[in-house]
Amino acid sequence: MVNNQNPSQIHVLDQATVNKIAAGEVVERPASVVKELVENAIDAGARSIRIDIVSSHNDIANVRISDDGCGMNPADTLLAFTPHATSKITRIDDLTHIRTLGFRGEALASIAAVSRVSLITRPRGTGVVHGTKVVVEGGVLQVTGEIGAPEGTTVLVEDLFFNTPARKKFQKSKNTEISHIHALLEGICLAHPEISFRLFVDQHEHLVTDRTPRMLDTIARIYGSDVVKELIPVNLSLPFITIVGYTSRPSLSRKDASRLIISINQRFVSSPLINGAIREGYRTLLPKERFPVAFLSLTIDTGLIDVNVHPTKKLVRLSREKEIVQAIQESVSTALLSHDLIPAVRTASHLPIAEPGENSIREPGMRYDLPEAVSSGTSESTHAGNVTTDRQLRQTELSTGNVPVGTKLPNMEVIGQLGGIYILTTTESGELILVDQHAAHERILYEQVLARTGGDHRSQELIVPVILHRTSQEASILLDLLPALAKAGFVLEEFGRDTFLVRAIPVVLGKLEDTTMIDEIISDLVSEEPSRTVNNRERITRVIACRGAVKAGTICTKEQCQRIVYQIRNTRNPFTCPHGRPTMLRFSRADLDAMFKRT
Ligand code: ADP
Ligand code: MG
């Protein structure tokens, strides 16, 4: 991106190249002017860029961008205002490997066509003592001449849209424009930590970053240390893509995607596709309606991205889109799941303060309703129950596919069980961690079923096949599900009209004494509305996990509790059940002390 050739050689592109360039207006609003001029400063290799916005009563009066980049010699300075004049590409072929932010050669010409532009520039490091000044108004050259100037370039844009009243009228309020500029610059600053940016609005400092090799410093400078504390580093390097950056713990989330800030090859872009991939990386770690905060910098082979699809280049087209999406999702989920994400329970007074005027939540991100209270079993039923529970737990210990990753969680020693629902555990550091036994076992089974799907050890034959009768409507739904059920380990065959024979069931369900569980699972599947977001495999897996898991209200022995805890610690995502409810909550000693006012 950095242009170190001094001075740059500007030339007018040939018609064939011009015809290949995505056409359209780039100067729609004041923020577009800022974007184009700041990008020119970055392409000029600036280390420091200053943006001054001066407002009048109800709109933006003028915009000034100053940089210490390579500058221009006198001949280039005039040429820079000619349409399709650029120093950044020469031939059509260059369009397939763009490394600069600009390449269309149109911004200065378009801006000067609808405003009064004064540009002062002096080439850097060439010994040229005088700068050049050019003033163009409504596309007409007004002034040109020598002037004393520092190295670098300053562009002042006044009277924007003076000759296009329609566009001027469509400007939103001054504050809306300023917030657009602010958001734009946040993205650009994060894509370029190596450049220092300063934004002033009516001489008040709005946004300042320092030159730094570390993106995290820039994040801290813009969003503060409260946000930084909640971030987890993301790193992935594949032959065609490198992903570095940060993504938030589930405890920091927002109601929209506005803080998913992405750059590709140091170009700040907006990509619903990438936003979707990041969210997918959270799977059930975030409730459906919440968005994480993430700052990702992607480096992708220039041959795989096409920035020439839209004149403003904020949208880019990606080849190998599927692999890129997959890589982003993987990088985010791997980063998250290698950390201890058990949400802390804190008293209200200990919740970190929300960002001013923000909709972020910092309290334990995942709220849920307590399961219905269940009466604890009587002593006889408890003994029988323990036997059943043993069977249920044993099956999930026969795990094959899953590689234990439990190291990210502290050791948890079982203290006891509460109400047949919660397992109380403690860690070496004296924390109290409560485990929802059903949710935890559901997660364990879920991962087991997924690991075995389609594999050799997925099903066990029933000694006596079970016969299921369904209504004809249910039967037709079930018929469609048979192949997916078989992959998960359920072997059913049609047995006369609206009747099915269950020959085998998933191994993870264990040896069933009571076959009503089979009926429950099938009933759940045929009665549930098919969902657009969850595919059949996922639905089946969730239902098997839910029905197969130890129920809330089951009294477990300490040893059984310890087995659940051992198993949940060894899942890939021990933090949430397949539906996204938490499996554990933590109370640190400090938080408990604070709640008891022992401080
Ligand atoms: P593009 O950026 O697509 O090349 P522009 O109209 O934005 O087109 O700029 C035209 C040319 O003017 C650039 O190619 C560059 O050579 C020169 N230029 C513009 N702004 C600057 C700047 N701040 N510093 C040095 N050169 C600049
Ligand atoms: Mg440009």
XYZ file of C-alpha atoms and ligand atoms in Angstrom:
627
model
C 0.000 0.000 0.000
C 2.815 2.335 0.839
C 3.978 4.348 -2.118
C 7.590 5.194 -1.786
C 8.340 6.226 -5.322
C 8.888 9.937 -5.302
C 7.335 11.714 -6.949
C 4.432 9.625 -8.196
C 3.883 9.445 -11.927
C 0.290 10.211 -12.764
C -1.104 9.301 -16.164
C -4.543 9.126 -17.726
C -5.821 5.566 -18.099
C -6.613 4.269 -21.574
C -10.276 3.883 -22.525
C -10.214 0.084 -22.368
C -9.089 0.166 -18.734
C -11.575 2.916 -17.884
C -14.368 0.804 -19.338
C -13.423 -2.061 -17.020
C -13.659 0.019 -13.894
C -16.886 -0.112 -11.896
C -18.585 3.170 -12.753
C -20.636 5.314 -10.442
C -20.628 8.295 -8.180
C -18.204 8.200 -5.258
C -19.042 11.576 -3.760
C -22.438 11.114 -2.210
C -21.964 12.843 1.106
C -19.293 14.546 3.211
C -18.162 11.187 4.598
C -17.356 10.031 1.070
C -15.083 13.038 0.613
C -13.269 12.172 3.833
C -12.970 8.539 2.769
C -11.482 9.304 -0.653
C -9.032 11.883 0.656
C -7.879 9.812 3.624
C -7.366 6.834 1.322
C -5.223 9.010 -0.952
C -3.132 10.005 2.058
C -2.694 6.338 3.051
C -1.747 5.375 -0.505
C 0.804 8.215 -0.413
C 2.558 6.426 2.455
C 1.601 8.922 5.156
C 2.622 8.183 8.737
C 0.343 10.775 10.153
C -3.008 12.038 8.844
C -5.068 14.868 10.247
C -8.724 15.449 9.422
C -10.411 18.743 10.281
C -14.141 19.150 9.939
C -15.633 22.613 10.289
C -19.372 22.800 10.651
C -21.736 25.655 10.036
C -25.175 26.046 11.545
C -26.703 22.862 10.142
C -24.224 21.194 7.872
C -20.576 20.529 7.283
C -18.923 23.661 5.916
C -15.541 22.316 4.964
C -13.208 19.380 5.281
C -9.425 19.471 5.378
C -7.118 16.450 5.164
C -3.379 16.872 5.731
C -0.788 14.142 5.357
C 2.967 13.721 5.449
C 2.955 11.337 2.515
C 4.945 11.351 -0.735
C 3.396 14.556 -2.119
C 3.286 15.471 -5.800
C 5.463 17.383 -8.234
C 3.913 20.385 -10.043
C 2.997 18.541 -13.256
C 1.315 15.707 -11.375
C -0.602 18.124 -9.208
C -2.601 19.420 -12.158
C -2.997 16.001 -13.700
C -4.381 14.639 -10.447
C -7.633 16.535 -11.108
C -8.127 15.020 -14.551
C -10.721 12.219 -14.677
C -9.160 8.735 -14.836
C -5.718 10.063 -13.968
C -3.904 7.889 -11.461
C -0.419 6.826 -10.446
C -1.674 3.534 -9.016
C -2.407 1.342 -12.018
C -1.378 1.452 -15.662
C -2.937 -1.479 -17.458
C -6.144 -3.539 -17.392
C -4.174 -6.457 -15.942
C -3.342 -4.398 -12.885
C -7.007 -4.562 -11.873
C -6.586 -8.170 -10.795
C -3.993 -7.441 -8.127
C -4.794 -4.098 -6.576
C -2.604 -3.257 -3.585
C -3.581 0.380 -3.176
C -6.848 1.722 -1.816
C -7.424 3.886 -4.907
C -7.000 3.003 -8.573
C -9.919 4.642 -10.406
C -8.304 8.047 -10.737
C -11.636 9.747 -10.279
C -11.939 10.981 -6.715
C -10.158 14.306 -6.972
C -11.879 15.092 -10.276
C -15.314 14.190 -8.899
C -14.846 16.104 -5.644
C -13.553 19.190 -7.450
C -16.550 19.025 -9.802
C -19.005 19.643 -6.945
C -17.019 21.896 -4.614
C -14.063 24.214 -4.326
C -10.852 22.236 -3.736
C -7.548 23.809 -2.721
C -4.631 21.398 -2.803
C -1.166 22.223 -1.544
C 1.584 19.674 -1.918
C 5.352 19.257 -1.821
C 7.134 16.029 -2.737
C 8.783 14.246 0.156
C 12.522 13.751 0.269
C 13.301 15.167 -3.183
C 14.921 18.445 -2.172
C 12.223 20.413 -4.025
C 11.938 23.550 -1.918
C 8.632 24.942 -3.126
C 5.250 23.432 -2.879
C 2.502 23.680 -5.488
C -0.937 25.123 -4.936
C -3.912 24.371 -7.140
C -7.492 25.591 -6.683
C -10.277 23.990 -8.683
C -13.883 25.091 -8.343
C -16.803 23.293 -9.981
C -14.279 21.491 -12.154
C -12.680 24.751 -13.364
C -9.036 25.539 -12.581
C -8.872 28.841 -10.661
C -5.356 29.158 -9.321
C -2.068 27.398 -9.796
C 1.339 28.422 -8.559
C 4.239 27.951 -6.182
C 3.828 28.233 -2.453
C 5.901 27.480 0.626
C 4.672 24.198 2.111
C 5.750 21.293 4.303
C 6.379 17.926 2.678
C 3.175 16.057 2.061
C -0.263 17.099 0.905
C -3.141 19.142 2.288
C -6.524 19.175 0.596
C -9.222 21.628 1.627
C -12.752 21.031 0.346
C -15.217 23.916 0.703
C -18.763 24.566 -0.473
C -19.476 20.900 -1.072
C -22.383 20.384 -3.501
C -22.691 24.152 -4.106
C -23.589 23.442 -7.745
C -25.702 20.324 -7.147
C -28.512 21.602 -4.908
C -30.374 18.296 -5.072
C -27.501 16.405 -3.500
C -26.994 19.125 -0.941
C -30.645 18.896 0.039
C -30.365 15.183 0.651
C -27.702 15.630 3.284
C -28.760 14.309 6.633
C -28.357 16.388 9.755
C -24.905 17.618 10.654
C -24.657 15.156 13.523
C -25.553 12.211 11.346
C -22.801 13.190 8.916
C -20.290 13.554 11.715
C -21.157 10.159 13.130
C -20.726 8.639 9.663
C -17.293 10.188 9.413
C -16.447 8.963 12.877
C -17.514 5.377 12.124
C -15.606 5.429 8.858
C -12.443 6.610 10.557
C -12.726 4.020 13.320
C -12.633 1.353 10.630
C -9.735 2.986 8.804
C -7.722 3.499 12.023
C -8.099 -0.181 12.904
C -7.030 -1.226 9.424
C -3.938 0.998 9.788
C -2.493 0.949 13.288
C 0.825 1.968 11.696
C -0.582 5.421 10.914
C -1.477 8.081 13.430
C -4.894 9.638 12.792
C -6.373 12.758 14.322
C -9.944 13.847 13.715
C -10.996 17.307 14.864
C -14.525 18.639 14.600
C -14.709 22.396 15.051
C -11.283 22.162 16.655
C -12.400 19.633 19.219
C -10.518 16.384 19.247
C -12.863 13.528 18.274
C -10.669 10.564 17.536
C -6.938 10.169 17.967
C -4.697 7.176 17.434
C -0.939 6.798 17.705
C 1.358 4.954 15.340
C 1.787 1.452 16.689
C 2.603 -2.011 15.389
C -0.162 -3.458 17.572
C -3.825 -3.358 16.638
C -4.712 -3.869 20.295
C -3.229 -0.449 21.175
C -5.484 1.144 18.587
C -8.514 -0.723 19.918
C -7.664 0.438 23.444
C -7.207 4.025 22.278
C -10.589 4.106 20.536
C -12.793 1.886 22.706
C -11.034 1.860 26.049
C -9.582 -0.788 28.308
C -13.003 -2.114 29.373
C -13.519 -3.415 25.865
C -9.941 -4.692 25.574
C -10.400 -6.751 28.752
C -13.215 -8.659 27.081
C -11.264 -9.553 23.938
C -9.733 -12.843 22.903
C -7.008 -12.942 20.246
C -7.779 -14.618 16.934
C -4.996 -16.043 14.772
C -5.186 -18.300 11.783
C -2.818 -18.712 8.913
C -3.691 -20.741 5.838
C -2.011 -20.640 2.422
C -4.600 -18.276 0.942
C -5.720 -16.320 4.005
C -4.298 -14.969 7.245
C -6.640 -13.833 9.986
C -5.459 -11.807 12.952
C -7.430 -9.730 15.386
C -9.686 -9.947 18.391
C -13.162 -11.155 19.177
C -15.213 -10.585 22.302
C -16.021 -12.984 25.069
C -19.746 -13.763 24.991
C -20.087 -11.440 27.981
C -19.581 -8.458 25.642
C -22.194 -8.335 22.943
C -24.334 -5.816 21.098
C -27.714 -5.647 19.512
C -26.339 -5.016 16.025
C -23.321 -5.725 13.847
C -21.931 -2.198 14.093
C -18.873 -3.278 16.012
C -17.790 -6.056 13.729
C -14.912 -4.196 12.143
C -13.186 -5.962 9.300
C -10.381 -5.102 6.970
C -9.159 -7.070 3.989
C -5.602 -6.274 2.931
C -5.832 -3.124 5.066
C -8.999 -1.951 3.361
C -11.878 -1.327 5.770
C -14.805 -3.238 4.274
C -18.332 -4.095 5.213
C -19.295 -7.651 4.494
C -22.499 -9.270 5.723
C -20.929 -12.552 4.674
C -17.964 -12.115 7.011
C -20.198 -10.808 9.793
C -22.260 -13.974 9.412
C -19.123 -16.131 9.575
C -18.003 -14.457 12.806
C -21.396 -14.978 14.395
C -21.414 -18.562 13.261
C -18.103 -18.944 15.091
C -20.034 -18.271 18.326
C -22.710 -20.849 17.512
C -24.635 -21.267 20.743
C -22.322 -19.062 22.807
C -24.472 -16.018 22.078
C -28.233 -15.680 22.064
C -29.668 -15.433 18.547
C -30.406 -11.726 18.642
C -26.979 -10.613 19.933
C -23.848 -9.722 17.973
C -20.291 -10.011 19.205
C -17.686 -7.279 19.015
C -14.796 -8.220 16.736
C -11.864 -6.570 15.040
C -10.381 -8.746 12.325
C -7.686 -8.005 9.843
C -7.643 -10.415 6.922
C -4.858 -10.819 4.425
C -6.080 -12.578 1.313
C -4.278 -13.232 -1.988
C -5.037 -10.200 -4.161
C -5.996 -12.630 -6.903
C -8.898 -13.893 -4.772
C -10.560 -10.571 -4.108
C -12.193 -8.207 -6.542
C -12.403 -4.652 -5.240
C -13.622 -3.402 -8.588
C -17.294 -4.219 -8.015
C -18.526 -0.991 -6.515
C -17.150 2.524 -6.999
C -16.735 3.123 -3.265
C -15.001 -0.283 -2.880
C -16.573 -0.804 0.487
C -18.026 -4.048 -0.818
C -15.635 -6.551 -2.292
C -16.193 -9.821 -4.082
C -14.357 -12.887 -2.811
C -13.451 -15.996 -4.761
C -13.209 -19.216 -2.746
C -15.864 -17.576 -0.635
C -16.859 -20.812 1.099
C -13.328 -21.546 2.262
C -12.827 -17.997 3.437
C -16.070 -18.064 5.418
C -15.108 -21.431 6.855
C -11.673 -20.133 7.859
C -13.132 -17.097 9.620
C -15.682 -19.174 11.481
C -13.042 -21.684 12.535
C -10.604 -19.035 13.663
C -13.256 -17.401 15.849
C -14.606 -20.590 17.379
C -11.142 -21.984 18.042
C -10.134 -18.746 19.731
C -13.248 -18.705 21.893
C -13.259 -22.345 22.867
C -9.650 -22.293 23.981
C -10.628 -19.916 26.784
C -12.505 -20.298 30.036
C -15.816 -18.659 29.203
C -17.842 -19.705 32.254
C -19.939 -16.606 32.921
C -19.374 -14.943 36.285
C -22.295 -14.082 38.498
C -21.781 -10.665 39.999
C -23.818 -8.328 42.070
C -25.274 -5.410 40.204
C -22.812 -2.985 41.752
C -19.932 -5.001 40.382
C -21.096 -5.014 36.802
C -18.712 -3.087 34.626
C -20.214 0.116 33.361
C -21.746 -0.062 29.908
C -20.145 2.027 27.216
C -21.735 5.465 27.269
C -24.886 5.533 25.205
C -24.280 1.992 24.124
C -26.443 -1.036 23.961
C -23.756 -3.444 24.932
C -24.225 -5.759 27.851
C -21.363 -6.713 30.095
C -23.231 -8.719 32.599
C -23.130 -12.497 32.124
C -24.222 -12.477 28.530
C -26.392 -15.512 28.610
C -29.615 -15.231 30.499
C -31.964 -18.092 30.892
C -35.021 -19.205 32.767
C -34.521 -21.659 35.546
C -35.976 -25.055 34.738
C -39.295 -25.742 36.430
C -38.727 -26.827 39.988
C -38.807 -30.575 40.174
C -39.510 -32.467 43.347
C -36.626 -34.593 44.504
C -37.133 -38.309 44.252
C -38.163 -40.537 47.136
C -35.605 -42.943 48.480
C -36.732 -46.013 46.499
C -37.076 -44.140 43.257
C -33.655 -42.673 43.918
C -32.020 -46.066 43.955
C -33.679 -47.106 40.702
C -32.864 -43.680 39.357
C -29.217 -44.073 40.221
C -29.033 -47.273 38.249
C -30.583 -45.611 35.203
C -28.307 -42.619 35.590
C -25.273 -44.874 35.763
C -26.282 -46.385 32.469
C -26.805 -43.007 30.883
C -23.459 -41.743 32.073
C -21.538 -44.840 31.164
C -22.512 -44.613 27.505
C -21.145 -41.140 27.142
C -17.865 -42.197 28.662
C -17.316 -44.654 25.854
C -16.438 -41.650 23.795
C -14.231 -42.170 20.795
C -14.055 -39.328 18.301
C -13.686 -36.424 20.721
C -10.265 -35.215 21.695
C -10.317 -33.973 25.262
C -9.587 -30.279 25.515
C -10.630 -29.811 29.139
C -7.450 -28.008 30.115
C -8.969 -24.574 29.556
C -11.301 -25.093 32.507
C -10.123 -25.173 36.099
C -10.251 -28.446 38.001
C -13.668 -28.749 39.550
C -14.297 -30.804 42.642
C -17.877 -31.806 43.389
C -19.268 -30.610 46.723
C -22.765 -31.918 46.248
C -25.992 -31.687 44.333
C -28.804 -29.224 44.767
C -32.441 -30.161 44.210
C -31.540 -32.860 41.723
C -30.759 -30.040 39.297
C -27.467 -28.354 40.027
C -24.083 -29.797 40.755
C -22.044 -27.661 43.148
C -18.337 -27.659 42.507
C -15.345 -25.766 43.752
C -12.013 -24.934 42.138
C -8.511 -24.618 43.520
C -8.839 -20.859 43.572
C -11.898 -21.185 45.799
C -14.525 -20.325 43.231
C -17.970 -21.845 43.357
C -19.059 -23.204 39.993
C -22.631 -24.359 39.589
C -23.301 -26.864 36.842
C -26.756 -27.445 35.408
C -26.643 -31.231 35.229
C -29.226 -31.629 32.480
C -27.782 -28.872 30.300
C -24.283 -30.237 30.818
C -25.209 -33.796 30.010
C -27.154 -32.572 26.994
C -23.989 -30.913 25.693
C -21.994 -34.089 26.329
C -24.479 -36.246 24.425
C -24.779 -33.710 21.653
C -21.077 -33.766 20.931
C -21.037 -37.546 21.170
C -23.827 -37.930 18.637
C -22.126 -35.492 16.270
C -18.810 -37.276 16.608
C -20.426 -40.586 15.742
C -22.785 -39.397 13.020
C -22.361 -41.588 9.974
C -19.646 -43.613 11.724
C -19.417 -47.327 12.458
C -20.208 -47.155 16.141
C -23.296 -45.064 15.965
C -26.068 -47.596 16.488
C -26.985 -50.581 18.563
C -29.631 -53.072 17.554
C -32.657 -53.512 19.749
C -33.229 -57.093 20.796
C -36.936 -56.514 20.412
C -37.748 -53.906 17.742
C -40.120 -51.171 18.859
C -43.272 -50.493 16.888
C -44.368 -46.874 16.449
C -47.784 -45.761 15.195
C -48.125 -42.195 13.962
C -50.818 -40.136 12.323
C -50.496 -40.069 8.551
C -49.266 -36.497 8.613
C -46.572 -37.363 11.167
C -45.696 -40.478 9.198
C -44.980 -38.458 6.094
C -42.723 -36.067 8.044
C -40.955 -39.044 9.563
C -40.413 -40.662 6.163
C -38.462 -37.612 5.064
C -36.315 -37.817 8.169
C -35.374 -41.492 7.871
C -32.028 -41.000 6.077
C -30.901 -38.322 8.542
C -32.071 -40.452 11.466
C -30.061 -43.396 10.124
C -26.917 -41.276 10.030
C -27.436 -40.429 13.683
C -27.911 -44.101 14.562
C -31.710 -44.548 14.454
C -32.657 -47.344 12.081
C -36.375 -47.219 11.329
C -38.264 -48.941 8.606
C -41.790 -48.644 7.342
C -44.001 -51.388 8.699
C -47.377 -51.060 7.085
C -49.453 -47.942 6.922
C -48.275 -45.085 9.208
C -46.402 -47.625 11.285
C -42.659 -47.934 11.746
C -40.345 -50.505 13.176
C -37.390 -49.184 15.176
C -34.569 -51.682 14.713
C -31.627 -49.826 16.162
C -31.013 -46.729 18.251
C -27.973 -44.491 18.800
C -25.320 -46.066 21.009
C -25.179 -42.961 23.156
C -28.690 -43.627 24.439
C -27.418 -46.729 26.227
C -29.381 -49.897 26.970
C -32.966 -48.798 27.374
C -35.111 -50.615 29.841
C -37.986 -48.388 29.046
C -38.485 -47.635 25.397
C -40.719 -44.604 25.895
C -37.646 -42.466 25.250
C -37.706 -43.610 21.618
C -41.298 -42.550 21.284
C -40.504 -39.190 22.900
C -37.655 -38.494 20.507
C -39.679 -39.332 17.428
C -42.657 -37.336 18.719
C -40.446 -34.295 19.286
C -39.110 -34.537 15.780
C -42.405 -34.900 13.977
C -44.255 -32.321 16.004
C -41.622 -29.596 15.878
C -41.977 -27.002 13.128
C -39.156 -27.497 10.680
C -36.811 -24.585 11.183
C -35.077 -22.584 8.512
C -31.983 -21.965 10.594
C -31.424 -25.455 11.964
C -30.987 -28.356 9.562
C -32.319 -31.891 10.107
C -29.045 -33.314 11.329
C -28.776 -30.579 13.929
C -32.415 -30.965 15.023
C -32.100 -34.710 15.394
C -28.878 -34.361 17.337
C -30.423 -31.828 19.692
C -33.496 -33.933 20.335
C -31.462 -37.071 21.022
C -29.233 -35.085 23.372
C -32.152 -33.518 25.190
C -34.173 -36.699 25.603
C -31.163 -38.853 26.353
C -29.676 -36.557 28.989
C -30.066 -37.009 32.717
C -33.250 -35.161 33.591
C -33.432 -32.228 35.925
C -34.734 -33.693 39.170
C -32.633 -36.833 38.957
C -30.803 -37.357 42.207
C -27.198 -38.291 41.416
C -24.541 -39.692 43.675
C -21.421 -37.646 44.218
C -19.540 -40.033 42.001
C -22.114 -39.605 39.241
C -21.882 -35.850 39.560
C -18.121 -36.090 39.284
C -18.505 -38.076 36.074
C -20.743 -35.430 34.529
C -18.245 -32.774 35.510
C -15.360 -34.792 34.094
C -17.210 -35.313 30.842
C -18.376 -31.751 30.378
C -14.845 -30.498 30.925
C -13.785 -32.651 28.014
C -16.280 -31.355 25.500
C -15.311 -28.939 22.783
C -17.766 -26.302 23.991
C -18.458 -26.933 27.680
C -20.119 -23.542 28.180
C -23.552 -23.832 26.635
C -26.102 -26.539 25.936
C -27.030 -27.119 22.286
C -29.771 -24.507 22.607
C -27.421 -21.838 23.907
C -28.280 -21.878 27.613
C -25.297 -21.858 29.956
C -24.152 -25.147 31.437
C -22.226 -23.465 34.269
C -22.089 -20.238 36.232
C -19.209 -19.089 38.382
C -19.147 -17.188 41.654
C -15.635 -16.054 42.426
C -14.543 -15.691 46.029
C -14.255 -11.949 45.556
C -17.754 -11.717 44.148
C -19.181 -13.816 46.977
C -17.363 -11.663 49.542
C -18.779 -8.584 47.916
C -22.288 -10.019 47.948
C -21.931 -10.727 51.657
C -20.429 -7.260 52.098
C -17.302 -8.733 53.634
C -15.030 -6.280 51.884
P -6.762 7.398 -7.347
O -6.581 7.492 -5.874
O -7.797 6.403 -7.715
O -5.512 7.227 -8.099
P -7.535 10.174 -7.099
O -8.363 11.051 -7.978
O -7.993 9.980 -5.734
O -7.395 8.793 -7.857
O -6.069 10.725 -7.078
C -5.376 10.890 -8.305
C -3.885 10.810 -8.105
O -3.449 11.942 -7.377
C -3.424 9.630 -7.305
O -3.222 8.500 -8.124
C -2.114 10.131 -6.692
O -1.047 9.960 -7.592
C -2.360 11.621 -6.570
N -2.723 11.974 -5.172
C -3.960 12.211 -4.705
N -3.923 12.516 -3.395
C -2.640 12.456 -3.017
C -1.954 12.658 -1.781
N -2.610 12.975 -0.652
N -0.600 12.545 -1.778
C 0.080 12.227 -2.905
N -0.527 12.014 -4.093
C -1.862 12.133 -4.165
Mg -8.047 8.137 -4.562
